[in-house]
CSV table of C-alpha atoms in Angstrom, one decimal:
chain,number,residue,atom,x,y,z
A,1,MET,CA,32.7,16.8,-77.5
A,2,LYS,CA,35.8,16.0,-75.6
A,3,GLN,CA,37.4,12.6,-75.9
A,4,THR,CA,36.8,11.7,-72.2
A,5,GLU,CA,33.1,12.8,-72.6
A,6,PHE,CA,32.8,10.6,-75.5
A,7,LEU,CA,34.3,7.6,-73.7
A,8,ASN,CA,32.0,8.2,-70.8
A,9,LEU,CA,29.1,8.2,-73.2
A,10,VAL,CA,30.2,5.2,-75.0
A,11,LEU,CA,31.2,3.2,-71.9
A,12,PRO,CA,27.8,1.9,-70.8
A,13,PHE,CA,26.9,0.3,-74.2
A,14,LYS,CA,30.2,-0.5,-75.8
A,15,ASP,CA,30.1,-4.1,-74.5
A,16,LYS,CA,26.6,-4.5,-75.9
A,17,LEU,CA,27.9,-3.5,-79.3
A,18,PHE,CA,30.7,-5.9,-79.0
A,19,ARG,CA,28.5,-8.8,-78.0
A,20,LEU,CA,26.0,-8.1,-80.8
A,21,SER,CA,28.8,-8.1,-83.4
A,22,LYS,CA,30.3,-11.2,-82.0
A,23,ARG,CA,26.9,-12.9,-82.2
A,24,LEU,CA,26.7,-12.0,-85.9
A,25,LEU,CA,30.4,-12.4,-86.8
A,26,VAL,CA,31.2,-15.3,-84.5
A,27,SER,CA,35.0,-14.5,-84.4
A,28,THR,CA,36.2,-12.5,-81.4
A,29,GLU,CA,38.7,-10.6,-83.6
A,30,GLU,CA,36.2,-9.7,-86.2
A,31,ALA,CA,33.8,-8.5,-83.5
A,32,GLU,CA,36.5,-6.5,-82.0
A,33,ASP,CA,37.3,-4.8,-85.3
A,34,ALA,CA,33.7,-4.2,-86.0
A,35,THR,CA,33.1,-2.6,-82.6
A,36,GLN,CA,36.2,-0.5,-83.0
A,37,GLU,CA,35.0,0.6,-86.5
A,38,VAL,CA,31.6,1.5,-85.3
A,39,LEU,CA,32.8,3.5,-82.3
A,40,LEU,CA,35.4,5.4,-84.5
A,41,LYS,CA,32.6,6.2,-86.9
A,42,LEU,CA,30.6,7.5,-84.1
A,43,TRP,CA,33.6,9.5,-82.8
A,44,SER,CA,33.9,11.1,-86.3
A,45,LYS,CA,30.2,12.1,-86.2
A,46,ASN,CA,30.8,13.5,-82.7
A,47,SER,CA,29.8,17.0,-83.5
A,48,LYS,CA,26.4,15.9,-84.5
A,49,MET,CA,26.0,13.6,-81.5
A,50,LYS,CA,23.8,15.9,-79.6
A,51,GLU,CA,21.1,15.7,-82.4
A,52,TYR,CA,20.6,12.0,-81.8
A,53,LYS,CA,18.2,11.4,-78.9
A,54,ASN,CA,19.3,7.8,-78.3
A,55,VAL,CA,23.0,7.3,-79.0
A,56,GLU,CA,22.9,3.8,-77.7
A,57,ALA,CA,20.1,2.8,-80.2
A,58,PHE,CA,21.9,4.7,-82.9
A,59,ALA,CA,25.2,2.8,-82.3
A,60,MET,CA,23.4,-0.6,-82.1
A,61,THR,CA,21.7,-0.1,-85.4
A,62,MET,CA,25.1,1.0,-86.8
A,63,THR,CA,26.7,-2.1,-85.4
A,64,LYS,CA,23.9,-4.3,-86.9
A,65,ASN,CA,24.3,-2.8,-90.3
A,66,PHE,CA,28.0,-2.9,-90.3
A,67,CYS,CA,28.0,-6.5,-89.4
A,68,LEU,CA,25.4,-7.6,-91.9
A,69,ASP,CA,27.4,-5.7,-94.5
A,70,ARG,CA,30.5,-7.4,-93.4
A,71,LEU,CA,28.9,-10.8,-93.7
A,72,LYS,CA,27.6,-10.0,-97.1
A,73,SER,CA,31.0,-9.0,-98.4
A,74,LYS,CA,32.5,-12.1,-97.0
A,75,GLN,CA,29.9,-14.3,-98.6
A,76,ALA,CA,30.4,-12.4,-101.9
A,77,SER,CA,34.0,-12.9,-102.0
A,78,ASN,CA,33.5,-16.5,-101.1
A,79,LEU,CA,35.6,-16.2,-97.9
A,80,LYS,CA,34.6,-18.1,-94.8
A,81,LEU,CA,34.9,-16.2,-91.5
A,82,VAL,CA,37.7,-17.4,-89.5
A,83,HIS,CA,36.6,-18.4,-86.1
A,84,SER,CA,38.7,-20.5,-83.8
A,85,ASN,CA,36.8,-19.5,-80.6
A,86,TYR,CA,35.0,-22.7,-79.9
A,87,GLY,CA,37.0,-25.2,-81.7
A,88,ASP,CA,38.5,-26.5,-78.5
A,89,ASP,CA,35.1,-26.7,-76.8
A,90,THR,CA,33.9,-29.2,-79.3
A,91,ASN,CA,36.8,-31.4,-78.5
A,92,SER,CA,36.2,-31.3,-74.8
A,93,LEU,CA,32.6,-31.9,-75.4
A,94,GLN,CA,33.3,-35.2,-77.0
A,95,LYS,CA,35.2,-36.2,-74.0
A,96,ASN,CA,32.8,-35.3,-71.2
A,97,ILE,CA,29.2,-34.2,-70.9
A,98,GLU,CA,29.1,-31.6,-68.3
A,99,ALA,CA,26.6,-28.9,-67.6
A,100,LYS,CA,29.3,-26.4,-68.6
A,101,ASP,CA,29.5,-28.0,-72.0
A,102,SER,CA,25.7,-27.7,-72.6
A,103,VAL,CA,26.0,-24.0,-71.9
A,104,ASN,CA,28.6,-23.9,-74.7
A,105,TRP,CA,26.1,-25.8,-76.9
A,106,VAL,CA,23.7,-23.0,-76.6
A,107,GLU,CA,26.2,-20.8,-78.2
A,108,ILE,CA,26.8,-23.2,-81.0
A,109,ILE,CA,23.1,-23.6,-81.5
A,110,MET,CA,22.7,-19.8,-81.6
A,111,ASP,CA,25.3,-19.6,-84.4
A,112,GLU,CA,23.1,-21.9,-86.6
A,113,LEU,CA,20.1,-19.5,-86.3
A,114,PRO,CA,19.2,-17.3,-89.1
A,115,GLU,CA,20.7,-13.7,-88.6
A,116,GLN,CA,17.4,-12.0,-87.7
A,117,GLN,CA,16.5,-14.5,-85.0
A,118,LYS,CA,20.2,-14.4,-83.7
A,119,MET,CA,19.8,-10.7,-83.2
A,120,VAL,CA,16.4,-10.7,-81.7
A,121,LEU,CA,17.4,-13.4,-79.2
A,122,GLN,CA,20.7,-11.6,-78.4
A,123,LEU,CA,18.9,-8.2,-77.9
A,124,ARG,CA,16.0,-9.7,-75.8
A,125,ASP,CA,17.4,-12.6,-73.9
A,126,ILE,CA,21.0,-11.4,-73.4
A,127,GLU,CA,20.8,-7.6,-73.4
A,128,GLN,CA,17.2,-7.6,-72.1
A,129,TYR,CA,15.9,-4.9,-74.4
A,130,THR,CA,12.2,-4.2,-74.4
A,131,PHE,CA,10.2,-5.0,-77.5
A,132,GLU,CA,9.9,-1.2,-78.3
A,133,GLU,CA,13.6,-0.8,-78.3
A,134,ILE,CA,14.1,-3.8,-80.4
A,135,GLU,CA,11.6,-2.5,-82.8
A,136,GLU,CA,13.6,0.7,-83.2
A,137,LEU,CA,17.0,-1.0,-83.3
A,138,LEU,CA,16.1,-3.5,-85.9
A,139,ASP,CA,13.4,-1.6,-87.8
A,140,MET,CA,11.0,-4.5,-87.5
A,141,LYS,CA,7.3,-4.8,-86.7
A,142,PRO,CA,6.3,-5.9,-83.2
A,143,THR,CA,4.6,-9.1,-84.4
A,144,ALA,CA,7.7,-10.0,-86.7
A,145,ILE,CA,9.9,-9.7,-83.5
A,146,ARG,CA,7.6,-11.9,-81.5
A,147,VAL,CA,7.4,-14.5,-84.2
A,148,ALA,CA,11.2,-14.4,-84.7
A,149,LEU,CA,12.0,-14.6,-81.0
A,150,SER,CA,9.5,-17.4,-80.3
A,151,ARG,CA,11.0,-19.4,-83.2
A,152,ALA,CA,14.6,-18.7,-82.1
A,153,ARG,CA,13.7,-19.7,-78.5
A,154,LYS,CA,11.9,-22.9,-79.6
A,155,THR,CA,14.8,-23.9,-82.0
A,156,VAL,CA,17.3,-23.5,-79.2
A,157,ARG,CA,15.0,-25.6,-76.9
A,158,GLU,CA,14.5,-28.2,-79.5
A,159,LYS,CA,18.1,-28.6,-80.4
A,160,LEU,CA,19.2,-28.6,-76.7
A,161,THR,CA,16.7,-31.5,-75.9
A,162,GLN,CA,18.0,-33.3,-79.0
A,163,LYS,CA,21.5,-33.0,-77.7
A,164,HIS,CA,20.4,-34.2,-74.3
A,165,ASN,CA,18.6,-37.2,-75.6
A,166,TYR,CA,21.2,-38.4,-78.1
A,167,GLY,CA,24.2,-37.4,-76.1
A,168,ILE,CA,26.8,-35.6,-78.0
A,169,ALA,CA,26.9,-36.9,-81.6
B,1,MET,CA,8.9,-19.9,-56.5
B,2,GLU,CA,5.9,-22.2,-57.3
B,3,LEU,CA,6.7,-24.7,-59.9
B,4,HIS,CA,3.3,-24.3,-61.6
B,5,ASN,CA,4.0,-20.6,-62.0
B,6,ILE,CA,7.5,-21.3,-63.6
B,7,GLU,CA,6.0,-23.6,-66.1
B,8,LYS,CA,3.3,-21.1,-67.1
B,9,LEU,CA,6.1,-18.4,-67.4
B,10,LEU,CA,8.1,-20.8,-69.5
B,11,GLU,CA,5.2,-21.3,-71.8
B,12,LYS,CA,4.7,-17.6,-72.2
B,13,TYR,CA,8.5,-17.3,-72.7
B,14,PHE,CA,8.4,-19.6,-75.7
B,15,GLU,CA,5.5,-17.8,-77.1
B,16,ALA,CA,7.6,-14.6,-76.7
B,17,THR,CA,4.7,-12.9,-74.7
B,18,ALA,CA,6.5,-12.7,-71.4
B,19,THR,CA,7.6,-9.3,-70.1
B,20,VAL,CA,11.1,-8.5,-69.2
B,21,ALA,CA,10.4,-8.8,-65.6
B,22,GLU,CA,8.9,-12.3,-66.1
B,23,GLU,CA,11.9,-13.4,-68.0
B,24,GLU,CA,14.1,-12.1,-65.3
B,25,THR,CA,12.1,-14.4,-62.9
B,26,LEU,CA,12.9,-17.3,-65.1
B,27,ARG,CA,16.6,-16.4,-65.3
B,28,THR,CA,16.8,-16.2,-61.5
B,29,TYR,CA,15.0,-19.5,-61.2
B,30,PHE,CA,17.3,-21.3,-63.5
B,31,SER,CA,20.5,-19.7,-62.0
B,32,GLN,CA,19.9,-21.4,-58.6
B,33,ASP,CA,20.8,-25.1,-58.0
B,34,ASN,CA,17.5,-26.9,-57.2
B,35,VAL,CA,15.6,-26.9,-60.5
B,36,ALA,CA,13.0,-29.2,-61.0
B,37,LYS,CA,14.1,-32.4,-62.9
B,38,HIS,CA,11.9,-32.1,-65.9
B,39,LEU,CA,12.9,-28.5,-66.4
B,40,GLU,CA,16.6,-29.1,-66.2
B,41,THR,CA,17.0,-29.1,-70.0
B,42,TYR,CA,16.2,-25.3,-70.0
B,43,LYS,CA,19.0,-24.6,-67.4
B,44,PRO,CA,21.9,-24.3,-69.8
B,45,MET,CA,19.9,-22.0,-72.0
B,46,PHE,CA,19.3,-19.5,-69.3
B,47,GLN,CA,22.8,-19.9,-67.8
B,48,TYR,CA,24.3,-19.2,-71.2
B,49,PHE,CA,22.3,-16.0,-71.5
B,50,SER,CA,23.6,-14.8,-68.2
B,51,THR,CA,27.3,-15.7,-68.9
B,52,ALA,CA,27.0,-14.3,-72.4
B,53,LYS,CA,26.2,-10.9,-71.0
B,54,GLU,CA,29.4,-10.7,-69.1
B,55,GLU,CA,31.6,-10.7,-72.2
B,56,GLN,CA,33.3,-7.4,-72.6
B,57,PHE,CA,34.9,-5.2,-75.1
B,58,THR,CA,38.6,-4.9,-74.0
B,59,LYS,CA,40.2,-3.5,-77.1
B,60,LYS,CA,41.6,-0.1,-76.8
B,61,LEU,CA,40.1,2.6,-78.8
B,62,PRO,CA,42.6,4.5,-80.9
B,63,LEU,CA,40.8,7.8,-80.3
B,64,LYS,CA,43.9,10.0,-80.3
B,65,ALA,CA,43.2,13.5,-81.5
B,66,ASN,CA,46.1,13.0,-83.9
B,67,LYS,CA,43.6,11.5,-86.2
B,68,ASN,CA,42.4,15.0,-86.9
B,69,TYR,CA,45.9,16.4,-86.4
B,70,GLY,CA,47.3,14.4,-89.4
B,71,LYS,CA,45.4,16.4,-91.9
B,72,TRP,CA,46.2,19.7,-90.3
B,73,ILE,CA,50.0,19.0,-89.9
B,74,SER,CA,50.3,18.7,-93.8
B,75,VAL,CA,48.4,21.9,-94.2
B,76,ALA,CA,50.5,23.7,-91.6
B,77,ALA,CA,53.6,22.4,-93.2
B,78,VAL,CA,52.5,23.6,-96.6
B,79,ALA,CA,51.6,26.9,-95.2
B,80,ALA,CA,55.0,27.2,-93.4
B,81,ILE,CA,56.9,26.4,-96.7
B,82,VAL,CA,54.9,28.9,-98.7
B,83,PHE,CA,55.3,31.5,-96.0
B,84,SER,CA,59.1,30.9,-95.7
B,85,LEU,CA,59.5,30.9,-99.5
B,86,TYR,CA,57.6,34.1,-99.8
B,87,PHE,CA,59.3,35.9,-97.0
B,88,GLY,CA,62.7,34.4,-97.8
B,89,ASN,CA,62.4,35.8,-101.4
B,90,LEU,CA,61.2,39.1,-100.1
B,91,TYR,CA,64.2,39.2,-97.6
B,92,GLN,CA,66.5,38.5,-100.5
B,93,GLU,CA,65.0,41.1,-102.7
B,94,LYS,CA,65.2,43.6,-99.8
B,95,GLN,CA,68.9,42.7,-99.3
B,96,ALA,CA,69.6,43.1,-103.0
B,97,GLU,CA,67.8,46.5,-103.0
B,98,GLN,CA,69.8,47.6,-100.0
B,99,GLU,CA,73.1,46.7,-101.6
B,100,GLU,CA,72.0,48.6,-104.7
B,101,ALA,CA,71.1,51.6,-102.7
B,102,GLN,CA,74.4,51.4,-100.8
B,103,TYR,CA,76.2,51.3,-104.2
B,104,ALA,CA,74.3,54.3,-105.5
B,105,TYR,CA,74.8,56.2,-102.2
B,106,ASN,CA,78.6,55.5,-102.5
B,107,GLN,CA,78.7,56.5,-106.1
B,108,THR,CA,76.8,59.8,-105.4
B,109,LYS,CA,79.0,60.6,-102.5
B,110,LYS,CA,82.0,60.1,-104.6
B,111,ALA,CA,80.7,62.4,-107.2
B,112,LEU,CA,79.7,65.0,-104.7
B,113,ASP,CA,83.1,64.8,-103.1
B,114,LEU,CA,84.7,65.3,-106.5
B,115,LEU,CA,82.4,68.3,-107.0
B,116,ALA,CA,83.3,69.7,-103.5
B,117,GLN,CA,87.0,69.3,-104.3
B,118,ASN,CA,86.7,71.2,-107.4
B,119,PHE,CA,84.6,73.8,-105.7
B,120,SER,CA,87.2,74.3,-103.0
B,121,LYS,CA,89.9,74.5,-105.8
B,122,GLY,CA,87.8,77.3,-107.3
B,123,THR,CA,87.5,79.2,-104.0
B,124,ARG,CA,91.3,79.2,-103.6
B,125,LYS,CA,91.7,80.6,-107.0
B,126,VAL,CA,89.2,83.3,-106.1
B,127,ALA,CA,91.4,84.2,-103.1
B,128,TYR,CA,93.8,85.7,-105.6
B,129,LEU,CA,91.2,88.0,-106.8
B,130,ASN,CA,90.9,89.4,-103.2
B,131,GLN,CA,94.7,90.1,-103.2
B,132,PHE,CA,94.0,92.1,-106.4
B,133,GLU,CA,91.2,93.9,-104.8
B,134,GLN,CA,93.3,95.0,-101.8
B,135,THR,CA,96.3,96.4,-103.9
B,136,LYS,CA,93.6,98.2,-105.9
B,137,GLN,CA,92.2,99.8,-102.6
B,138,LYS,CA,95.7,100.7,-101.5
B,139,LEU,CA,96.3,102.6,-104.7
B,140,TYR,CA,93.0,104.4,-104.4
B,141,LYS,CA,93.8,105.5,-100.8
B,142,LYS,CA,97.2,107.0,-101.9
B,143,LYS,CA,95.7,109.1,-104.5
């Protein structure tokens, strides 16, 4: 497969890979590195590419596994992920309560979710994958997906109303 | 969109039983400005989902083919070195051989020249014999 062919194949979903890895790794730089790594891995497998029926699903699963490994190794080595992305947002949140800041709150709330719920919510509500696709991507049972999704959504709602009721604590 | 309908969809949404299309309806409802007061809490949630989808991967991919080249360049270099050493040696050997041959040729030529010289000396001496023969013939004729 030629380089341009590969890029065209990857183009429609590379942003999805990036957003999923950012959801899991939080830091933009980490996510960029992860996405790059996954795409390069994919490129190195490029001769076998035609055997995969769904390259996008395959790449998403690769991203998921890569990021989870990454998180595991970070935890094992007792290193915290460096993320400076939303540090400023918290500051501005303390100053003014605007609708825009509540939107940022959703991101922070999502960061607090367990990884599996994070992924399900990301894939469903942001990327709008169907349940069948999510089953394949995350290798989960349909009921487990529904439970995780429902919990994730309810947690976001709960924390969001809390923030609204108490203001910004 | 009927408010009652939206509420129903929201309920389904939180039970994770809504379809992709129904969720899309919710997203469009919450993306507009006049959202019912008691539902306003959900607005940032859906808004966030929409904005989060716009984030893009902008980093360049270092897909240059030289990733594969690297390996082969060293192989090619080694091959070239071995090749040149082998043929260089062969060439040198050939040259030495040629020199040797030239030397042998010169020596042989010298030897043959010497031989030829001696031969011609011999023929000159044999010429005297001819003289002898002639005088002998003369003597016979007079007889």
